[in-house]
Amino acid sequence: MDTHKVTINPAFLQEIKDDDVQLLTLLQQVREMCDSVAQSDIPARRFASVLAELRDRLAMHFALEEAYGYFDDPVTVAPHLSEQAESLRKQHGKLYEEMVLLAETAQNISRSNSDPRGVGNLARGFINFHGRLLDHEEGENELILDAYSIDIGGRG
Ligand SMILES: [Fe+2]
């Protein structure tokens, strides 16, 4: 039986989030761009370059979280916390794949200049992705609070 459970270090995870101001700023910028009235007016090249930057920053963010925020604990983790932690950690891979695809699509659009609707579709795709990323972040924030309260109230 595998007795190692996934858990988090709430202080480290919080710190990674607080320190990543550039990621938050960039996310906000892209979101505002996509929310603007005429999405298809977004310059394709600029869109491709901000999405590529976002992809790289997100990769770094997830890597830091997984290296310092999450860890495997052999014994003492509360089961509900461990389930949550495992499910949230798994979301990183999926979210990153989606981000890669968005950046790739933007790159293709900026190269081909073909379908003007492409940028609009991509903007909607990003808004959708952003919503799920925010849900993920909210889940981790709740997990941080949960882990702190378990520490205060004793294990379990
Ligand atoms: Fe995360």
GROMACS .gro file of N, CA and C and ligand atoms in nm:
model
  469
    1MET      N    1   0.083  -0.121   0.000
    1MET     CA    2   0.000   0.000   0.000
    1MET      C    3   0.087   0.126   0.000
    2ASP      N    4   0.048   0.219  -0.083
    2ASP     CA    5   0.123   0.344  -0.088
    2ASP      C    6   0.074   0.437   0.023
    3THR      N    7   0.161   0.461   0.119
    3THR     CA    8   0.119   0.543   0.232
    3THR      C    9   0.155   0.691   0.215
    4HIS      N   10   0.219   0.722   0.102
    4HIS     CA   11   0.254   0.863   0.080
    4HIS      C   12   0.135   0.940   0.028
    5LYS      N   13   0.104   1.049   0.096
    5LYS     CA   14  -0.009   1.132   0.056
    5LYS      C   15   0.042   1.268   0.010
    6VAL      N   16  -0.030   1.321  -0.088
    6VAL     CA   17   0.007   1.455  -0.134
    6VAL      C   18  -0.044   1.557  -0.033
    7THR      N   19   0.040   1.651   0.000
    7THR     CA   20  -0.007   1.761   0.084
    7THR      C   21   0.063   1.889   0.041
    8ILE      N   22   0.035   1.997   0.111
    8ILE     CA   23   0.098   2.124   0.073
    8ILE      C   24   0.169   2.185   0.192
    9ASN      N   25   0.264   2.272   0.157
    9ASN     CA   26   0.320   2.360   0.258
    9ASN      C   27   0.250   2.494   0.236
   10PRO      N   28   0.151   2.527   0.322
   10PRO     CA   29   0.068   2.645   0.292
   10PRO      C   30   0.147   2.775   0.285
   11ALA      N   31   0.248   2.789   0.370
   11ALA     CA   32   0.325   2.915   0.370
   11ALA      C   33   0.401   2.932   0.239
   12PHE      N   34   0.463   2.823   0.191
   12PHE     CA   35   0.539   2.831   0.066
   12PHE      C   36   0.446   2.855  -0.053
   13LEU      N   37   0.334   2.783  -0.054
   13LEU     CA   38   0.241   2.797  -0.165
   13LEU      C   39   0.188   2.940  -0.172
   14GLN      N   40   0.156   2.993  -0.055
   14GLN     CA   41   0.108   3.131  -0.047
   14GLN      C   42   0.215   3.228  -0.098
   15GLU      N   43   0.338   3.203  -0.058
   15GLU     CA   44   0.446   3.293  -0.094
   15GLU      C   45   0.468   3.293  -0.246
   16ILE      N   46   0.462   3.175  -0.305
   16ILE     CA   47   0.478   3.165  -0.451
   16ILE      C   48   0.371   3.248  -0.520
   17LYS      N   49   0.249   3.239  -0.469
   17LYS     CA   50   0.138   3.315  -0.529
   17LYS      C   51   0.158   3.465  -0.510
   18ASP      N   52   0.195   3.504  -0.389
   18ASP     CA   53   0.212   3.647  -0.362
   18ASP      C   54   0.326   3.707  -0.443
   19ASP      N   55   0.430   3.627  -0.466
   19ASP     CA   56   0.548   3.680  -0.536
   19ASP      C   57   0.531   3.689  -0.686
   20ASP      N   58   0.432   3.616  -0.739
   20ASP     CA   59   0.422   3.609  -0.883
   20ASP      C   60   0.337   3.722  -0.941
   21VAL      N   61   0.380   3.845  -0.911
   21VAL     CA   62   0.304   3.962  -0.954
   21VAL      C   63   0.303   3.973  -1.107
   22GLN      N   64   0.415   3.936  -1.168
   22GLN     CA   65   0.424   3.949  -1.314
   22GLN      C   66   0.323   3.860  -1.385
   23LEU      N   67   0.306   3.739  -1.332
   23LEU     CA   68   0.207   3.649  -1.392
   23LEU      C   69   0.067   3.709  -1.381
   24LEU      N   70   0.035   3.759  -1.263
   24LEU     CA   71  -0.099   3.817  -1.242
   24LEU      C   72  -0.122   3.937  -1.332
   25THR      N   73  -0.020   4.023  -1.343
   25THR     CA   74  -0.033   4.141  -1.426
   25THR      C   75  -0.056   4.102  -1.572
   26LEU      N   76   0.023   4.005  -1.617
   26LEU     CA   77   0.012   3.961  -1.755
   26LEU      C   78  -0.125   3.898  -1.783
   27LEU      N   79  -0.169   3.815  -1.689
   27LEU     CA   80  -0.300   3.752  -1.704
   27LEU      C   81  -0.409   3.857  -1.717
   28GLN      N   82  -0.399   3.959  -1.632
   28GLN     CA   83  -0.498   4.066  -1.632
   28GLN      C   84  -0.496   4.142  -1.766
   29GLN      N   85  -0.374   4.168  -1.815
   29GLN     CA   86  -0.359   4.240  -1.943
   29GLN      C   87  -0.425   4.163  -2.057
   30VAL      N   88  -0.395   4.033  -2.064
   30VAL     CA   89  -0.449   3.952  -2.173
   30VAL      C   90  -0.601   3.945  -2.161
   31ARG      N   91  -0.647   3.931  -2.037
   31ARG     CA   92  -0.791   3.923  -2.016
   31ARG      C   93  -0.861   4.051  -2.063
   32GLU      N   94  -0.802   4.165  -2.029
   32GLU     CA   95  -0.862   4.293  -2.070
   32GLU      C   96  -0.864   4.306  -2.222
   33MET      N   97  -0.755   4.260  -2.282
   33MET     CA   98  -0.745   4.260  -2.428
   33MET      C   99  -0.861   4.179  -2.487
   34CYS      N  100  -0.884   4.062  -2.429
   34CYS     CA  101  -0.986   3.971  -2.482
   34CYS      C  102  -1.127   4.020  -2.452
   35ASP      N  103  -1.142   4.096  -2.344
   35ASP     CA  104  -1.274   4.147  -2.308
   35ASP      C  105  -1.313   4.270  -2.390
   36SER      N  106  -1.215   4.329  -2.460
   36SER     CA  107  -1.244   4.451  -2.533
   36SER      C  108  -1.350   4.423  -2.640
   37VAL      N  109  -1.420   4.526  -2.677
   37VAL     CA  110  -1.538   4.509  -2.761
   37VAL      C  111  -1.508   4.436  -2.892
   38ALA      N  112  -1.407   4.486  -2.964
   38ALA     CA  113  -1.378   4.426  -3.093
   38ALA      C  114  -1.260   4.330  -3.083
   39GLN      N  115  -1.292   4.208  -3.044
   39GLN     CA  116  -1.185   4.110  -3.023
   39GLN      C  117  -1.104   4.085  -3.150
   40SER      N  118  -1.174   4.090  -3.262
   40SER     CA  119  -1.101   4.058  -3.385
   40SER      C  120  -1.005   4.169  -3.427
   41ASP      N  121  -1.010   4.283  -3.354
   41ASP     CA  122  -0.914   4.390  -3.383
   41ASP      C  123  -0.783   4.373  -3.307
   42ILE      N  124  -0.775   4.273  -3.220
   42ILE     CA  125  -0.650   4.252  -3.147
   42ILE      C  126  -0.542   4.217  -3.249
   43PRO      N  127  -0.430   4.289  -3.248
   43PRO     CA  128  -0.325   4.256  -3.344
   43PRO      C  129  -0.273   4.114  -3.319
   44ALA      N  130  -0.278   4.030  -3.423
   44ALA     CA  131  -0.247   3.889  -3.407
   44ALA      C  132  -0.105   3.866  -3.353
   45ARG      N  133  -0.012   3.947  -3.400
   45ARG     CA  134   0.127   3.929  -3.355
   45ARG      C  135   0.144   3.958  -3.207
   46ARG      N  136   0.077   4.065  -3.165
   46ARG     CA  137   0.086   4.101  -3.023
   46ARG      C  138   0.020   3.992  -2.938
   47PHE      N  139  -0.091   3.943  -2.986
   47PHE     CA  140  -0.164   3.837  -2.916
   47PHE      C  141  -0.072   3.715  -2.901
   48ALA      N  142  -0.006   3.680  -3.011
   48ALA     CA  143   0.083   3.563  -3.009
   48ALA      C  144   0.198   3.586  -2.910
   49SER      N  145   0.251   3.707  -2.906
   49SER     CA  146   0.366   3.727  -2.819
   49SER      C  147   0.326   3.729  -2.671
   50VAL      N  148   0.211   3.790  -2.637
   50VAL     CA  149   0.172   3.787  -2.495
   50VAL      C  150   0.132   3.645  -2.450
   51LEU      N  151   0.071   3.569  -2.540
   51LEU     CA  152   0.033   3.433  -2.501
   51LEU      C  153   0.156   3.344  -2.484
   52ALA      N  154   0.257   3.366  -2.566
   52ALA     CA  155   0.381   3.289  -2.551
   52ALA      C  156   0.448   3.322  -2.418
   53GLU      N  157   0.447   3.451  -2.385
   53GLU     CA  158   0.508   3.491  -2.257
   53GLU      C  159   0.429   3.432  -2.140
   54LEU      N  160   0.298   3.436  -2.152
   54LEU     CA  161   0.212   3.382  -2.047
   54LEU      C  162   0.236   3.231  -2.030
   55ARG      N  163   0.249   3.160  -2.141
   55ARG     CA  164   0.276   3.016  -2.137
   55ARG      C  165   0.403   2.988  -2.055
   56ASP      N  166   0.509   3.066  -2.082
   56ASP     CA  167   0.635   3.041  -2.012
   56ASP      C  168   0.625   3.075  -1.863
   57ARG      N  169   0.556   3.185  -1.835
   57ARG     CA  170   0.542   3.223  -1.694
   57ARG      C  171   0.456   3.122  -1.617
   58LEU      N  172   0.357   3.072  -1.684
   58LEU     CA  173   0.269   2.973  -1.619
   58LEU      C  174   0.346   2.844  -1.592
   59ALA      N  175   0.431   2.805  -1.687
   59ALA     CA  176   0.513   2.685  -1.668
   59ALA      C  177   0.601   2.702  -1.544
   60MET      N  178   0.661   2.819  -1.532
   60MET     CA  179   0.747   2.847  -1.417
   60MET      C  180   0.667   2.845  -1.287
   61HIS      N  181   0.550   2.906  -1.292
   61HIS     CA  182   0.463   2.915  -1.174
   61HIS      C  183   0.423   2.775  -1.124
   62PHE      N  184   0.378   2.692  -1.217
   62PHE     CA  185   0.337   2.557  -1.179
   62PHE      C  186   0.457   2.476  -1.128
   63ALA      N  187   0.572   2.495  -1.193
   63ALA     CA  188   0.692   2.420  -1.152
   63ALA      C  189   0.733   2.459  -1.010
   64LEU      N  190   0.727   2.589  -0.980
   64LEU     CA  191   0.760   2.634  -0.844
   64LEU      C  192   0.663   2.578  -0.742
   65GLU      N  193   0.535   2.583  -0.777
   65GLU     CA  194   0.434   2.531  -0.683
   65GLU      C  195   0.459   2.383  -0.655
   66GLU      N  196   0.489   2.310  -0.763
   66GLU     CA  197   0.507   2.166  -0.744
   66GLU      C  198   0.636   2.134  -0.671
   67ALA      N  199   0.737   2.218  -0.689
   67ALA     CA  200   0.865   2.192  -0.623
   67ALA      C  201   0.863   2.229  -0.475
   68TYR      N  202   0.794   2.340  -0.443
   68TYR     CA  203   0.802   2.391  -0.305
   68TYR      C  204   0.668   2.393  -0.231
   69GLY      N  205   0.559   2.403  -0.305
   69GLY     CA  206   0.429   2.418  -0.240
   69GLY      C  207   0.365   2.283  -0.207
   70TYR      N  208   0.386   2.186  -0.296
   70TYR     CA  209   0.329   2.053  -0.276
   70TYR      C  210   0.439   1.956  -0.235
   71PHE      N  211   0.405   1.859  -0.154
   71PHE     CA  212   0.501   1.752  -0.129
   71PHE      C  213   0.429   1.625  -0.085
   72ASP      N  214   0.502   1.517  -0.086
   72ASP     CA  215   0.445   1.390  -0.043
   72ASP      C  216   0.480   1.365   0.103
   73ASP      N  217   0.377   1.344   0.181
   73ASP     CA  218   0.397   1.323   0.324
   73ASP      C  219   0.369   1.176   0.355
   74PRO      N  220   0.462   1.109   0.421
   74PRO     CA  221   0.442   0.967   0.443
   74PRO      C  222   0.328   0.931   0.538
   75VAL      N  223   0.295   1.014   0.634
   75VAL     CA  224   0.199   0.968   0.734
   75VAL      C  225   0.084   1.060   0.773
   76THR      N  226   0.114   1.186   0.791
   76THR     CA  227   0.026   1.264   0.878
   76THR      C  228  -0.085   1.346   0.812
   77VAL      N  229  -0.110   1.324   0.683
   77VAL     CA  230  -0.202   1.414   0.614
   77VAL      C  231  -0.349   1.376   0.634
   78ALA      N  232  -0.430   1.477   0.659
   78ALA     CA  233  -0.574   1.453   0.666
   78ALA      C  234  -0.624   1.410   0.528
   79PRO      N  235  -0.706   1.305   0.521
   79PRO     CA  236  -0.745   1.249   0.391
   79PRO      C  237  -0.813   1.348   0.297
   80HIS      N  238  -0.905   1.429   0.348
   80HIS     CA  239  -0.975   1.520   0.256
   80HIS      C  240  -0.880   1.624   0.198
   81LEU      N  241  -0.782   1.663   0.278
   81LEU     CA  242  -0.684   1.760   0.231
   81LEU      C  243  -0.596   1.698   0.122
   82SER      N  244  -0.560   1.574   0.145
   82SER     CA  245  -0.474   1.505   0.050
   82SER      C  246  -0.545   1.484  -0.085
   83GLU      N  247  -0.673   1.450  -0.079
   83GLU     CA  248  -0.749   1.433  -0.205
   83GLU      C  249  -0.755   1.562  -0.283
   84GLN      N  250  -0.784   1.670  -0.212
   84GLN     CA  251  -0.790   1.801  -0.275
   84GLN      C  252  -0.656   1.838  -0.336
   85ALA      N  253  -0.551   1.816  -0.257
   85ALA     CA  254  -0.416   1.853  -0.302
   85ALA      C  255  -0.379   1.774  -0.427
   86GLU      N  256  -0.412   1.647  -0.427
   86GLU     CA  257  -0.376   1.564  -0.542
   86GLU      C  258  -0.453   1.610  -0.667
   87SER      N  259  -0.580   1.638  -0.648
   87SER     CA  260  -0.660   1.677  -0.763
   87SER      C  261  -0.615   1.814  -0.818
   88LEU      N  262  -0.581   1.906  -0.728
   88LEU     CA  263  -0.536   2.038  -0.774
   88LEU      C  264  -0.400   2.030  -0.842
   89ARG      N  265  -0.312   1.947  -0.787
   89ARG     CA  266  -0.180   1.935  -0.849
   89ARG      C  267  -0.191   1.875  -0.990
   90LYS      N  268  -0.284   1.782  -1.005
   90LYS     CA  269  -0.304   1.722  -1.137
   90LYS      C  270  -0.353   1.822  -1.240
   91GLN      N  271  -0.428   1.922  -1.193
   91GLN     CA  272  -0.483   2.021  -1.288
   91GLN      C  273  -0.373   2.099  -1.359
   92HIS      N  274  -0.256   2.111  -1.297
   92HIS     CA  275  -0.147   2.187  -1.359
   92HIS      C  276  -0.117   2.139  -1.501
   93GLY      N  277  -0.102   2.009  -1.516
   93GLY     CA  278  -0.066   1.952  -1.645
   93GLY      C  279  -0.169   1.985  -1.752
   94LYS      N  280  -0.294   1.970  -1.715
   94LYS     CA  281  -0.403   1.995  -1.809
   94LYS      C  282  -0.409   2.143  -1.847
   95LEU      N  283  -0.399   2.228  -1.745
   95LEU     CA  284  -0.405   2.372  -1.772
   95LEU      C  285  -0.287   2.416  -1.859
   96TYR      N  286  -0.171   2.360  -1.831
   96TYR     CA  287  -0.054   2.397  -1.910
   96TYR      C  288  -0.070   2.353  -2.056
   97GLU      N  289  -0.121   2.233  -2.075
   97GLU     CA  290  -0.145   2.186  -2.212
   97GLU      C  291  -0.238   2.280  -2.288
   98GLU      N  292  -0.341   2.325  -2.219
   98GLU     CA  293  -0.435   2.417  -2.284
   98GLU      C  294  -0.367   2.548  -2.320
   99MET      N  295  -0.283   2.594  -2.228
   99MET     CA  296  -0.211   2.719  -2.252
   99MET      C  297  -0.117   2.705  -2.372
  100VAL      N  298  -0.052   2.591  -2.382
  100VAL     CA  299   0.038   2.565  -2.495
  100VAL      C  300  -0.040   2.572  -2.627
  101LEU      N  301  -0.157   2.512  -2.624
  101LEU     CA  302  -0.240   2.508  -2.744
  101LEU      C  303  -0.287   2.649  -2.784
  102LEU      N  304  -0.325   2.728  -2.684
  102LEU     CA  305  -0.367   2.865  -2.712
  102LEU      C  306  -0.252   2.945  -2.775
  103ALA      N  307  -0.133   2.930  -2.717
  103ALA     CA  308  -0.017   3.004  -2.767
  103ALA      C  309   0.019   2.959  -2.909
  104GLU      N  310   0.005   2.830  -2.933
  104GLU     CA  311   0.036   2.774  -3.065
  104GLU      C  312  -0.064   2.826  -3.170
  105THR      N  313  -0.190   2.825  -3.131
  105THR     CA  314  -0.293   2.875  -3.223
  105THR      C  315  -0.268   3.021  -3.256
  106ALA      N  316  -0.233   3.100  -3.155
  106ALA     CA  317  -0.206   3.242  -3.178
  106ALA      C  318  -0.088   3.259  -3.274
  107GLN      N  319   0.011   3.176  -3.256
  107GLN     CA  320   0.129   3.181  -3.342
  107GLN      C  321   0.091   3.151  -3.487
  108ASN      N  322   0.008   3.049  -3.504
  108ASN     CA  323  -0.036   3.012  -3.640
  108ASN      C  324  -0.117   3.122  -3.705
  109ILE      N  325  -0.207   3.182  -3.625
  109ILE     CA  326  -0.289   3.290  -3.680
  109ILE      C  327  -0.201   3.407  -3.722
  110SER      N  328  -0.103   3.441  -3.639
  110SER     CA  329  -0.019   3.557  -3.669
  110SER      C  330   0.067   3.530  -3.793
  111ARG      N  331   0.098   3.404  -3.819
  111ARG     CA  332   0.179   3.371  -3.938
  111ARG      C  333   0.095   3.371  -4.065
  112SER      N  334  -0.026   3.317  -4.053
  112SER     CA  335  -0.102   3.295  -4.177
  112SER      C  336  -0.188   3.414  -4.215
  113ASN      N  337  -0.231   3.492  -4.112
  113ASN     CA  338  -0.315   3.608  -4.142
  113ASN      C  339  -0.442   3.572  -4.217
  114SER      N  340  -0.488   3.452  -4.203
  114SER     CA  341  -0.598   3.407  -4.288
  114SER      C  342  -0.736   3.452  -4.240
  115ASP      N  343  -0.788   3.383  -4.142
  115ASP     CA  344  -0.926   3.404  -4.103
  115ASP      C  345  -0.937   3.510  -3.994
  116PRO      N  346  -1.002   3.623  -4.024
  116PRO     CA  347  -1.011   3.729  -3.923
  116PRO      C  348  -1.091   3.685  -3.800
  117ARG      N  349  -1.174   3.581  -3.817
  117ARG     CA  350  -1.251   3.533  -3.702
  117ARG      C  351  -1.164   3.455  -3.606
  118GLY      N  352  -1.047   3.412  -3.656
  118GLY     CA  353  -0.958   3.331  -3.574
  118GLY      C  354  -0.921   3.399  -3.443
  119VAL      N  355  -0.891   3.529  -3.450
  119VAL     CA  356  -0.851   3.601  -3.330
  119VAL      C  357  -0.966   3.609  -3.231
  120GLY      N  358  -1.086   3.634  -3.281
  120GLY     CA  359  -1.204   3.639  -3.195
  120GLY      C  360  -1.229   3.506  -3.125
  121ASN      N  361  -1.218   3.399  -3.200
  121ASN     CA  362  -1.235   3.265  -3.140
  121ASN      C  363  -1.130   3.239  -3.034
  122LEU      N  364  -1.010   3.278  -3.066
  122LEU     CA  365  -0.900   3.257  -2.973
  122LEU      C  366  -0.923   3.338  -2.844
  123ALA      N  367  -0.972   3.462  -2.861
  123ALA     CA  368  -0.999   3.546  -2.744
  123ALA      C  369  -1.104   3.479  -2.655
  124ARG      N  370  -1.206   3.423  -2.717
  124ARG     CA  371  -1.309   3.354  -2.638
  124ARG      C  372  -1.250   3.228  -2.572
  125GLY      N  373  -1.163   3.161  -2.646
  125GLY     CA  374  -1.096   3.044  -2.589
  125GLY      C  375  -1.013   3.082  -2.467
  126PHE      N  376  -0.946   3.197  -2.477
  126PHE     CA  377  -0.865   3.240  -2.363
  126PHE      C  378  -0.951   3.273  -2.242
  127ILE      N  379  -1.064   3.342  -2.266
  127ILE     CA  380  -1.153   3.380  -2.155
  127ILE      C  381  -1.201   3.255  -2.082
  128ASN      N  382  -1.233   3.154  -2.159
  128ASN     CA  383  -1.275   3.026  -2.104
  128ASN      C  384  -1.164   2.963  -2.018
  129PHE      N  385  -1.045   2.959  -2.076
  129PHE     CA  386  -0.929   2.905  -2.005
  129PHE      C  387  -0.902   2.984  -1.876
  130HIS      N  388  -0.909   3.116  -1.887
  130HIS     CA  389  -0.881   3.203  -1.773
  130HIS      C  390  -0.977   3.172  -1.657
  131GLY      N  391  -1.104   3.148  -1.691
  131GLY     CA  392  -1.202   3.113  -1.588
  131GLY      C  393  -1.161   2.988  -1.512
  132ARG      N  394  -1.113   2.889  -1.588
  132ARG     CA  395  -1.073   2.764  -1.522
  132ARG      C  396  -0.945   2.780  -1.441
  133LEU      N  397  -0.856   2.865  -1.491
  133LEU     CA  398  -0.735   2.892  -1.415
  133LEU      C  399  -0.769   2.963  -1.283
  134LEU      N  400  -0.864   3.057  -1.290
  134LEU     CA  401  -0.906   3.126  -1.166
  134LEU      C  402  -0.970   3.028  -1.068
  135ASP      N  403  -1.049   2.934  -1.120
  135ASP     CA  404  -1.109   2.832  -1.033
  135ASP      C  405  -1.000   2.751  -0.964
  136HIS      N  406  -0.897   2.717  -1.041
  136HIS     CA  407  -0.785   2.641  -0.986
  136HIS      C  408  -0.717   2.720  -0.873
  137GLU      N  409  -0.692   2.849  -0.901
  137GLU     CA  410  -0.626   2.933  -0.801
  137GLU      C  411  -0.712   2.944  -0.675
  138GLU      N  412  -0.843   2.958  -0.695
  138GLU     CA  413  -0.934   2.967  -0.582
  138GLU      C  414  -0.929   2.837  -0.499
  139GLY      N  415  -0.925   2.725  -0.571
  139GLY     CA  416  -0.914   2.595  -0.503
  139GLY      C  417  -0.789   2.587  -0.418
  140GLU      N  418  -0.678   2.636  -0.473
  140GLU     CA  419  -0.553   2.632  -0.396
  140GLU      C  420  -0.558   2.728  -0.277
  141ASN      N  421  -0.621   2.843  -0.297
  141ASN     CA  422  -0.633   2.936  -0.184
  141ASN      C  423  -0.715   2.876  -0.071
  142GLU      N  424  -0.821   2.805  -0.108
  142GLU     CA  425  -0.902   2.738  -0.005
  142GLU      C  426  -0.821   2.629   0.066
  143LEU      N  427  -0.741   2.559  -0.015
  143LEU     CA  428  -0.659   2.453   0.042
  143LEU      C  429  -0.555   2.510   0.140
  144ILE      N  430  -0.502   2.625   0.106
  144ILE     CA  431  -0.405   2.692   0.195
  144ILE      C  432  -0.472   2.722   0.330
  145LEU      N  433  -0.593   2.779   0.324
  145LEU     CA  434  -0.666   2.811   0.447
  145LEU      C  435  -0.696   2.684   0.526
  146ASP      N  436  -0.736   2.583   0.453
  146ASP     CA  437  -0.769   2.454   0.514
  146ASP      C  438  -0.647   2.396   0.586
  147ALA      N  439  -0.534   2.400   0.519
  147ALA     CA  440  -0.411   2.344   0.577
  147ALA      C  441  -0.371   2.422   0.702
  148TYR      N  442  -0.387   2.555   0.698
  148TYR     CA  443  -0.357   2.635   0.817
  148TYR      C  444  -0.450   2.598   0.932
  149SER      N  445  -0.577   2.583   0.902
  149SER     CA  446  -0.672   2.557   1.011
  149SER      C  447  -0.648   2.419   1.072
  150ILE      N  448  -0.602   2.326   0.989
  150ILE     CA  449  -0.569   2.194   1.044
  150ILE      C  450  -0.447   2.205   1.136
  151ASP      N  451  -0.349   2.289   1.092
  151ASP     CA  452  -0.230   2.309   1.175
  151ASP      C  453  -0.266   2.372   1.310
  152ILE      N  454  -0.359   2.467   1.305
  152ILE     CA  455  -0.397   2.535   1.429
  152ILE      C  456  -0.478   2.442   1.520
  153GLY      N  457  -0.573   2.371   1.456
  153GLY     CA  458  -0.663   2.289   1.536
  153GLY      C  459  -0.607   2.151   1.567
  154GLY      N  460  -0.486   2.125   1.526
  154GLY     CA  461  -0.430   1.992   1.547
  154GLY      C  462  -0.454   1.908   1.424
  155ARG      N  463  -0.372   1.809   1.403
  155ARG     CA  464  -0.380   1.725   1.283
  155ARG      C  465  -0.513   1.652   1.275
  156GLY      N  466  -0.568   1.646   1.157
  156GLY     CA  467  -0.690   1.571   1.134
  156GLY      C  468  -0.803   1.666   1.109
  157FE      FE  469  -0.152   2.573  -0.892
   0.00000   0.00000   0.00000
